[in-house]
CSV table of C-alpha atoms in Angstrom, one decimal:
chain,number,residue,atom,x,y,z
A,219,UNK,CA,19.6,7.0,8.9
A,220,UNK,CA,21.7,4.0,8.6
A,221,UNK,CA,19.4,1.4,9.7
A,222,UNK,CA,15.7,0.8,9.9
A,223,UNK,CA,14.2,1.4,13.1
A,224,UNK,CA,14.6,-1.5,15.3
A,225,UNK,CA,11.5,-2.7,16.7
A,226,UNK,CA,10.4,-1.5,20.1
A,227,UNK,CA,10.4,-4.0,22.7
A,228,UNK,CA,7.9,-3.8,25.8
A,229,UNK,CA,9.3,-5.0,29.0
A,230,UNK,CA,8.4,-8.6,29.5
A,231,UNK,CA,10.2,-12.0,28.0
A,232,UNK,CA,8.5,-12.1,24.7
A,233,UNK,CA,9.1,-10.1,22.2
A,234,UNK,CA,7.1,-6.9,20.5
A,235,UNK,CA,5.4,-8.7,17.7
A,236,UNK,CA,4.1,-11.8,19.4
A,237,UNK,CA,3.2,-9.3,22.3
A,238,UNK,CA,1.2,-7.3,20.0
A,239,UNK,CA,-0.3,-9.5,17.4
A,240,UNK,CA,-1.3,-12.1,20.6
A,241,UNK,CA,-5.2,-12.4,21.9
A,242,UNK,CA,-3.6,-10.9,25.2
A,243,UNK,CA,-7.1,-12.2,26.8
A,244,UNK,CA,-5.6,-10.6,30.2
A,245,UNK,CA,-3.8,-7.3,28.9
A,246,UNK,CA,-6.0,-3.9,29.6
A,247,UNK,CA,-7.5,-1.8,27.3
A,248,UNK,CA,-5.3,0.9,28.0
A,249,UNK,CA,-1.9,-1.6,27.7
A,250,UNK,CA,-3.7,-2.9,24.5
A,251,UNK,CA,-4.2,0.8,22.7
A,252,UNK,CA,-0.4,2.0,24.4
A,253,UNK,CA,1.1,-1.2,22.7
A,254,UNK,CA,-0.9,-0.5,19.2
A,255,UNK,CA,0.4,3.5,19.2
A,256,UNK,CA,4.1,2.3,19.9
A,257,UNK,CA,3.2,-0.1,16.9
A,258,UNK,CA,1.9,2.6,14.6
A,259,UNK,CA,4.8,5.0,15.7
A,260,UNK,CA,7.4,2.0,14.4
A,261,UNK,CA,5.6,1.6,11.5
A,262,UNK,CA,5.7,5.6,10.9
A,263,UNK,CA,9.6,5.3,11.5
A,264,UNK,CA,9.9,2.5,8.8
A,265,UNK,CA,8.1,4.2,6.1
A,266,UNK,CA,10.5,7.3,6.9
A,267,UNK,CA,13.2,3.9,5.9
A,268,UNK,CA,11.7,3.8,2.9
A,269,UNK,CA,13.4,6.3,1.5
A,270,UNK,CA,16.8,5.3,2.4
A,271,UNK,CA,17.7,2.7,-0.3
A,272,UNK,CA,19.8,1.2,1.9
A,273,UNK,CA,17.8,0.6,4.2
A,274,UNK,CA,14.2,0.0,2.0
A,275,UNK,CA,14.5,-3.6,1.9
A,276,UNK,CA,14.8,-4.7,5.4
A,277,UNK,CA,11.9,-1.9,5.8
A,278,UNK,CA,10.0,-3.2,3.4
A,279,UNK,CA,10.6,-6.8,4.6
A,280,UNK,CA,9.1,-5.4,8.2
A,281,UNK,CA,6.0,-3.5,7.0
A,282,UNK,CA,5.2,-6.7,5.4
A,283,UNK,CA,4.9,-8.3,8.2
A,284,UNK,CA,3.0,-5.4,10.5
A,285,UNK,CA,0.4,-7.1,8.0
A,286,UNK,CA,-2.0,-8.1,10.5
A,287,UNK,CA,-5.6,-7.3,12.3
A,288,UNK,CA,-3.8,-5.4,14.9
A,289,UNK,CA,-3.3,-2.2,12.6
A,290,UNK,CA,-4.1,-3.0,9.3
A,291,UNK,CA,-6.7,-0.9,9.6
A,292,UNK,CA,-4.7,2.1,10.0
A,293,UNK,CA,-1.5,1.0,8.0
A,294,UNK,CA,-2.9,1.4,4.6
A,295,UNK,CA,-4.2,4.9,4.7
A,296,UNK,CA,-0.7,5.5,6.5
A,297,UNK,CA,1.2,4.4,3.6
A,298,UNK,CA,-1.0,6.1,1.1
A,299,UNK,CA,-1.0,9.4,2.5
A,300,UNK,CA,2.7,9.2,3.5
A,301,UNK,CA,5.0,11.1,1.0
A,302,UNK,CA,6.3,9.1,-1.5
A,303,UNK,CA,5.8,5.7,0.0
A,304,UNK,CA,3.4,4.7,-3.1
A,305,UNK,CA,6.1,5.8,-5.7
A,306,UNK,CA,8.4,3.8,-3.7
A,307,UNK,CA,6.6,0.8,-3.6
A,308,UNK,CA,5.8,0.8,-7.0
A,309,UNK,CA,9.5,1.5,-8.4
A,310,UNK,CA,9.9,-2.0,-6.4
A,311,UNK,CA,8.0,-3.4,-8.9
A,312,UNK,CA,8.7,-2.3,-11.3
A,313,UNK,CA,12.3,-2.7,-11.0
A,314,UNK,CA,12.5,-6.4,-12.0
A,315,UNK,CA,10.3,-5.9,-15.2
A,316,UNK,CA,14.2,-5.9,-16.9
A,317,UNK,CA,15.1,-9.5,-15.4
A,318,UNK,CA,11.7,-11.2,-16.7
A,319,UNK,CA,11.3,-14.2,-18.4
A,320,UNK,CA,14.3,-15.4,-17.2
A,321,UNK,CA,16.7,-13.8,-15.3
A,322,UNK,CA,14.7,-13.1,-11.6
A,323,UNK,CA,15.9,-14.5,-8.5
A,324,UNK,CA,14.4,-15.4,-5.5
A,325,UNK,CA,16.1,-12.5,-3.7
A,326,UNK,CA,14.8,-9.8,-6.0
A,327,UNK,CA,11.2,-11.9,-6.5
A,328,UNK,CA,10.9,-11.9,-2.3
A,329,UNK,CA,11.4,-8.1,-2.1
A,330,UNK,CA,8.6,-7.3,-4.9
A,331,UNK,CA,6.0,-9.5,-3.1
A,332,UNK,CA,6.7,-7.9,0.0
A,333,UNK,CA,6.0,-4.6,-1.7
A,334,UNK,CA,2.8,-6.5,-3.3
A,335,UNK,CA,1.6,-7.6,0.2
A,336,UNK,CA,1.5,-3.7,1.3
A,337,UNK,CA,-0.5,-2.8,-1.8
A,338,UNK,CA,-2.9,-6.0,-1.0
A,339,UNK,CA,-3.2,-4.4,2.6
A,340,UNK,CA,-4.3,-1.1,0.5
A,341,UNK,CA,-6.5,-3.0,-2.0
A,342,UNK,CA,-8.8,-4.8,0.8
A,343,UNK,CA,-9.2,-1.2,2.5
A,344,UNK,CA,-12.3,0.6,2.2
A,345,UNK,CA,-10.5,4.0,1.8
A,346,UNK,CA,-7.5,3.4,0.0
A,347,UNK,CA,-9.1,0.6,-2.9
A,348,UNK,CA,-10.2,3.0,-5.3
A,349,UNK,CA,-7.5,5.2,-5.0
A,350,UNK,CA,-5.4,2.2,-5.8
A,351,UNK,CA,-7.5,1.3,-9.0
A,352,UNK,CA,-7.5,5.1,-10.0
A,353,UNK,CA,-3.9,5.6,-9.8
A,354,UNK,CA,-4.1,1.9,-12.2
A,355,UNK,CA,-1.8,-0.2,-9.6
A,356,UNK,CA,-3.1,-2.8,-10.2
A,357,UNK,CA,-2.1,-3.1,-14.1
A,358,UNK,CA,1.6,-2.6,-12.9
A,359,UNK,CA,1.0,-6.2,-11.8
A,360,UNK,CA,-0.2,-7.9,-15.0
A,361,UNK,CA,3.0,-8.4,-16.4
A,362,UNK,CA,3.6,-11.3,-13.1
A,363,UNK,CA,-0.1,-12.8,-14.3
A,364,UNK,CA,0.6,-12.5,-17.8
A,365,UNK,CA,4.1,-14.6,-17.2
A,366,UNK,CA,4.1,-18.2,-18.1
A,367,UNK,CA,7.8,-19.2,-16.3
A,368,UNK,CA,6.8,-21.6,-13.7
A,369,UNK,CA,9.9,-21.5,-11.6
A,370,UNK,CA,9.5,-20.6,-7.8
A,371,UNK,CA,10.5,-16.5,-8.1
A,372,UNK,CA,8.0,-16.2,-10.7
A,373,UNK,CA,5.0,-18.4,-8.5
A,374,UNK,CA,5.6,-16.3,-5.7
A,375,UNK,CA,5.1,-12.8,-7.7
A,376,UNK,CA,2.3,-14.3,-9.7
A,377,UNK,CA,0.4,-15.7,-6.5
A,378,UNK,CA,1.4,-12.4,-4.5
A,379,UNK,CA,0.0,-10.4,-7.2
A,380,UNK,CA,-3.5,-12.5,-7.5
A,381,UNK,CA,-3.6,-11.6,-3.7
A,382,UNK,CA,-4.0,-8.0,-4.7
A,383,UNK,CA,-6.4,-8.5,-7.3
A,384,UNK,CA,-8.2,-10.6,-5.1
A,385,UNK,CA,-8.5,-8.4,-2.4
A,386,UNK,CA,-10.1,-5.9,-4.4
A,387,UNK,CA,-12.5,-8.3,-5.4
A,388,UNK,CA,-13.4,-9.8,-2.1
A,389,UNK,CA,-16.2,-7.0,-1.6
A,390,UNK,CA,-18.5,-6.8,-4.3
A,391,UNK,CA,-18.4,-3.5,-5.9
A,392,UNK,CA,-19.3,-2.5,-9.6
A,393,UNK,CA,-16.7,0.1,-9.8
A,394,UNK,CA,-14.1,-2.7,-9.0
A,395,UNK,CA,-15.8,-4.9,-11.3
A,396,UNK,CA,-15.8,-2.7,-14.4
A,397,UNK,CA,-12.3,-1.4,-13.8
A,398,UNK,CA,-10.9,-4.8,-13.9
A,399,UNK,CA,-13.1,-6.0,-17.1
A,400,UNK,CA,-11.3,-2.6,-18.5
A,401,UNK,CA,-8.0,-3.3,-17.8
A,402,UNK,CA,-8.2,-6.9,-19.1
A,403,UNK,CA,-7.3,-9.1,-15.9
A,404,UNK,CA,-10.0,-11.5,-17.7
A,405,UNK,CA,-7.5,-12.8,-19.5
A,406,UNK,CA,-4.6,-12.6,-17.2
A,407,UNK,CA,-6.8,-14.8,-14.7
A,408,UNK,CA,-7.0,-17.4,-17.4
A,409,UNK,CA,-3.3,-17.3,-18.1
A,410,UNK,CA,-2.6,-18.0,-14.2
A,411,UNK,CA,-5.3,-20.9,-14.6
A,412,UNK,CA,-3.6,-22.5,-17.3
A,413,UNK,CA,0.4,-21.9,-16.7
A,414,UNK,CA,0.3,-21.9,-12.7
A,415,UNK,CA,2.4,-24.5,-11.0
A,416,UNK,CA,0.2,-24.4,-7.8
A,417,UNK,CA,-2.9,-25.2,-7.3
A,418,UNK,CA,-3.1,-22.4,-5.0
A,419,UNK,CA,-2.3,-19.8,-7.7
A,420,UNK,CA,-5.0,-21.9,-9.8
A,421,UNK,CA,-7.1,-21.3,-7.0
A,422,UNK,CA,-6.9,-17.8,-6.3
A,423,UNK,CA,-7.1,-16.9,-10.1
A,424,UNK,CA,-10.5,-19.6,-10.5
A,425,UNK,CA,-11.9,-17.2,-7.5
A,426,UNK,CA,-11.6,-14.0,-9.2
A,427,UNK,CA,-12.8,-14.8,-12.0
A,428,UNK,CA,-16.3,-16.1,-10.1
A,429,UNK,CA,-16.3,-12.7,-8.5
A,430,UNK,CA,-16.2,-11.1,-11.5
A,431,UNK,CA,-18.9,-13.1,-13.6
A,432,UNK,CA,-21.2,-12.6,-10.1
A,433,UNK,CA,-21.6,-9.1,-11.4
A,434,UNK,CA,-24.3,-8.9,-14.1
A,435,UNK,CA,-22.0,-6.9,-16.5
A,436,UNK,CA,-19.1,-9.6,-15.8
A,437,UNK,CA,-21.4,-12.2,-16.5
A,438,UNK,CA,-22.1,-10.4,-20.1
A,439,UNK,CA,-18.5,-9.9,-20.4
A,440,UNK,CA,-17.8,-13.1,-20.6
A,441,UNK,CA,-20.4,-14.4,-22.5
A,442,UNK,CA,-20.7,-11.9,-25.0
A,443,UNK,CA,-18.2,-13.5,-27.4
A,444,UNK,CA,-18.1,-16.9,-27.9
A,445,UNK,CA,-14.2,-17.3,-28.3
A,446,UNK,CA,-14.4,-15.3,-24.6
A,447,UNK,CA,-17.2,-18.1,-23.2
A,448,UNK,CA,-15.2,-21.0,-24.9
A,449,UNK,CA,-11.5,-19.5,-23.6
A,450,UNK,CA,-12.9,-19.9,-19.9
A,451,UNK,CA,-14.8,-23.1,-19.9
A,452,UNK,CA,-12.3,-24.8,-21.7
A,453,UNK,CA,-9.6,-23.8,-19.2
A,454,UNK,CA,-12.4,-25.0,-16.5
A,455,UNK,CA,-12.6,-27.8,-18.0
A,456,UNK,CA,-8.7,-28.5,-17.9
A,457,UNK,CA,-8.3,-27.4,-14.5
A,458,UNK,CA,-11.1,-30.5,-13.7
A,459,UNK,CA,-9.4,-32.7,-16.0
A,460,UNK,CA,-5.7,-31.8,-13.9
A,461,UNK,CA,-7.6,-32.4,-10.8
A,462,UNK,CA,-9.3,-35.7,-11.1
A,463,UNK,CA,-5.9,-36.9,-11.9
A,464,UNK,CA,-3.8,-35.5,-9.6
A,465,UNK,CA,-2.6,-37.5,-6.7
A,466,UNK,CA,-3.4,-34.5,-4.3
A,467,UNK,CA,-7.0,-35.2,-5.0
A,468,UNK,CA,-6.6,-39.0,-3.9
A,469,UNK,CA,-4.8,-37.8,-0.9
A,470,UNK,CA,-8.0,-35.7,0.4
A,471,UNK,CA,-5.9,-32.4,0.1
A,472,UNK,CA,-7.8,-28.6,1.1
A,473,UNK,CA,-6.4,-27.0,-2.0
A,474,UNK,CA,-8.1,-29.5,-4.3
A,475,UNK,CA,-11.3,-29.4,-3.3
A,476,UNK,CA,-11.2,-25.8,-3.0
A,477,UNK,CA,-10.1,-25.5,-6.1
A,478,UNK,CA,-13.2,-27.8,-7.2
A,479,UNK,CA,-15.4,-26.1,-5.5
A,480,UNK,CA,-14.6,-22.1,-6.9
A,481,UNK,CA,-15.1,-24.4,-10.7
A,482,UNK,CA,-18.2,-25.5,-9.9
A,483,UNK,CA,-19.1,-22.0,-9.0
A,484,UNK,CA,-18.0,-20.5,-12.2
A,485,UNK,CA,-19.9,-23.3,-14.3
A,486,UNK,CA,-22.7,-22.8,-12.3
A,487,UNK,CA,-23.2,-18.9,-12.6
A,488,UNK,CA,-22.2,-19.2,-16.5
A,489,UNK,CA,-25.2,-21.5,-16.7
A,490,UNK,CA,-27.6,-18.7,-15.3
A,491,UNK,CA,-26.8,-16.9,-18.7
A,492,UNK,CA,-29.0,-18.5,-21.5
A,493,UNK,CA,-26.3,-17.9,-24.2
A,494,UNK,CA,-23.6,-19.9,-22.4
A,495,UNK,CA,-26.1,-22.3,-20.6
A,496,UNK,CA,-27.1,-23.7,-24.4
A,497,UNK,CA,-23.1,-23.8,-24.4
A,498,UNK,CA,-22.4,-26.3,-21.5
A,499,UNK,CA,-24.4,-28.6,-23.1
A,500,UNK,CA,-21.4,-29.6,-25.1
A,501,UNK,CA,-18.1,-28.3,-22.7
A,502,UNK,CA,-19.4,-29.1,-19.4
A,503,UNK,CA,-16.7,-31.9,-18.4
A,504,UNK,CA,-17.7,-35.5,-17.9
A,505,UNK,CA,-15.9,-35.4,-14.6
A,506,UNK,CA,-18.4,-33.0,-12.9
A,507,UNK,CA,-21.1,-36.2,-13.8
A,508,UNK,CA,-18.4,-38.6,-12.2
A,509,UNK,CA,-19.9,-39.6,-8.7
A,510,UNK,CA,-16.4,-40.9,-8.1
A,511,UNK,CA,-15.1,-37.9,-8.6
A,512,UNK,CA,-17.4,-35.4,-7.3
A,513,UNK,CA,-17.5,-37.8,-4.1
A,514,UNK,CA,-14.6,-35.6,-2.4
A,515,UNK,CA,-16.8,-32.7,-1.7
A,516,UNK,CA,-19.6,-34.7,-0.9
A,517,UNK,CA,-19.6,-33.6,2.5
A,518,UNK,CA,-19.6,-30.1,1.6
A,519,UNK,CA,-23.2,-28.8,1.6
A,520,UNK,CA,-22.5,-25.5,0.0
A,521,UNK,CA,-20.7,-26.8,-3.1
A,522,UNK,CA,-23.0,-29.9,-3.6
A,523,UNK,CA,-26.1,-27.1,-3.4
A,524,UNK,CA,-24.5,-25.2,-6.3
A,525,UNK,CA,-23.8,-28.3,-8.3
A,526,UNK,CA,-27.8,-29.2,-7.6
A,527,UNK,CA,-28.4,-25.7,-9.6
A,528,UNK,CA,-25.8,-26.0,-12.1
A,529,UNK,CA,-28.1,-29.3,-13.2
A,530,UNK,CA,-31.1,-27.8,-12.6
A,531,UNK,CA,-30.3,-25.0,-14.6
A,532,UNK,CA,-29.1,-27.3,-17.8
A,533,UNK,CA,-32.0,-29.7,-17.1
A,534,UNK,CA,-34.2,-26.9,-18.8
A,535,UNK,CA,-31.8,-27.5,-21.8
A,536,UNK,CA,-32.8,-31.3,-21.5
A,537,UNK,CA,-29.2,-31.6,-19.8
A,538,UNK,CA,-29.7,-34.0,-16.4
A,539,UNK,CA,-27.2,-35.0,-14.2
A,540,UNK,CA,-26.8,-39.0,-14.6
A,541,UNK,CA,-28.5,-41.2,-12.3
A,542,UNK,CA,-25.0,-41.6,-9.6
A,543,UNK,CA,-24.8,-38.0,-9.3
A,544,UNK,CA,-28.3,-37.5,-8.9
A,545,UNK,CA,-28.4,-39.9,-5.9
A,546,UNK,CA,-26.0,-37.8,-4.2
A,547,UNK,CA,-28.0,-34.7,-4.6
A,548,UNK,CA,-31.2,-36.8,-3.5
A,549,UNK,CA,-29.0,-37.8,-0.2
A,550,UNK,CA,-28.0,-33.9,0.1
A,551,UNK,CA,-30.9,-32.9,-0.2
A,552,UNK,CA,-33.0,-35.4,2.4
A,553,UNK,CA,-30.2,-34.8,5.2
């Protein structure tokens, strides 16, 4: 095989993804399921490309982007089961373990995260997940976290490879939890909070490290050593520090306040622990008592609820929010 498949068109004027990935509010059920078999059938016939180096990376490049409600369902276990597609996939990455710090490309970095986004696709699946995490994937990805280049082929492997992680996280799941407290990604999370040039990378990282610590034995990772509880509120504490002055803020950006908000989360489950409540006493930044600042996610009920218990819970450690901030609680709280 010389080439990857090409993709199947169905007759009509558009073409065979935007046909299939589409609402289609007036196609049949029976047009609907034919057009999602032919789908299946080409992605069948690019994993067979795969195994054609020649041809893997415009294969790769196309599974990527069979990413999609239409058959993700189905694609993960496909790849799984199919023979040899894992091994491929992983070779990918690790294949430009040689040209890190310094020497990746965005060429070589694009490829890898395509391969990444397939194992994300296998990571938020119910049947595949834990076969990824007991074959370890997911530590083949911790050299991309662990890197601290900031150019764009490293962002887009290190953001790509949070996506993983995060899927696996999404669902709440002890097994998940204590395989990724095992495997260290505690600390990989904070490097990608600290070294990240994106907010979104920030973002994704601050996330999985609140889906973590909502686990009981997360939470007692993390505060069981007090160089471990001081590592992540201090890079909390940072990222808040970053934000209130970063002109994204003052621009009213998504990204910021969801940022914001996954911090407050964080501080606010650490300060259902007593150990690292007593802590937050001292390292809980003065910006979270800013009304100023906290004003751009005012209007966000769920985040201004968990900032109400974050105080509530250091108000037993004779910690109160100052008067501005309380006022906008009080206003929350009578609307």
């Amino acid at each position: 095989m010389s080439n990857p498949p090409p993709s199947p068109q169905p007759t009509g004027s558009f073409p065979f993804a935007a046909s299939i990935f589409s609402d289609g509010g007036s196609s049949s059920s029976s047009a609907s399921a034919g057009r999602r078999a032919e789908t299946l059938s080409y992605a069948r016939r690019l994993i067979d490309a795969l195994h054609n180096p020649e041809t893997r990376e415009r294969a790769l490049s196309l599974l990527a982007k069979l990413q999609s409600k239409a058959v993700r369902e189905e694609l993960a276990p496909l790849l799984w089961h199919s023979f040899g597609a894992v091994t491929i996939l992983l070779q990918e990455v690790i294949s430009v373990y040689r040209f890190m710090p310094n020497n990746l490309t965005e060429k070589q970095s694009n490829r890898v995260c395509n391969a990444l986004a397939l194992f994300q696709g296998m990571a938020a699946h119910p049947d595949t997940k834990h076969l990824l995490m007991k074959a370890n994937i997911p530590m083949y990805l911790y050299p991309f976290l662990d890197s601290t280049n900031k150019e764009k082929p490293h962002e887009f492997l290190r953001l790509t490879s949070l996506g993983v992680i995060g899927a696996l996280v999404k669902v709440e799941d002890p097994v998940t939890t204590r395989f990724l407290l095992e495997s260290q990604v505690f600390p990989c999370c904070l490097r990608c909070m600290e070294f990240a040039d994106h907010l979104l990378s920030k973002t994704v990282a601050t996330f999985i490290v609140h889906r973590l610590i909502l686990n009981d034995e997360g939470l007692r990772y993390c505060c069981a050593l007090a160089d471990r509880f001081f590592a992540v509120s201090h890079q909390l504490g940072k990222m808040v520090e970053q934000l209130a002055n970063s002109n994204e803020v003052m621009l009213g950006g998504d990204t910021p306040k969801r940022l914001l908000k996954h911090i407050i989360w964080c501080y606010q489950r650490l300060s259902e622990s007593p150990r690292a409540c007593h802590g937050l006493r001292t390292w809980l930044p003065l910006r979270l008592r800013d009304a100023a600042f906290i004003s751009i996610i005012q209007d966000d009920v769920t985040a201004m609820q968990c900032l109400q218990k974050l105080f509530n819970n250091l108000a037993a450690r004779n910690v109160s929010p100052p008067p501005a901030i309380d006022n906008l609680l009080t206003r929350l709280v009578r609307h």
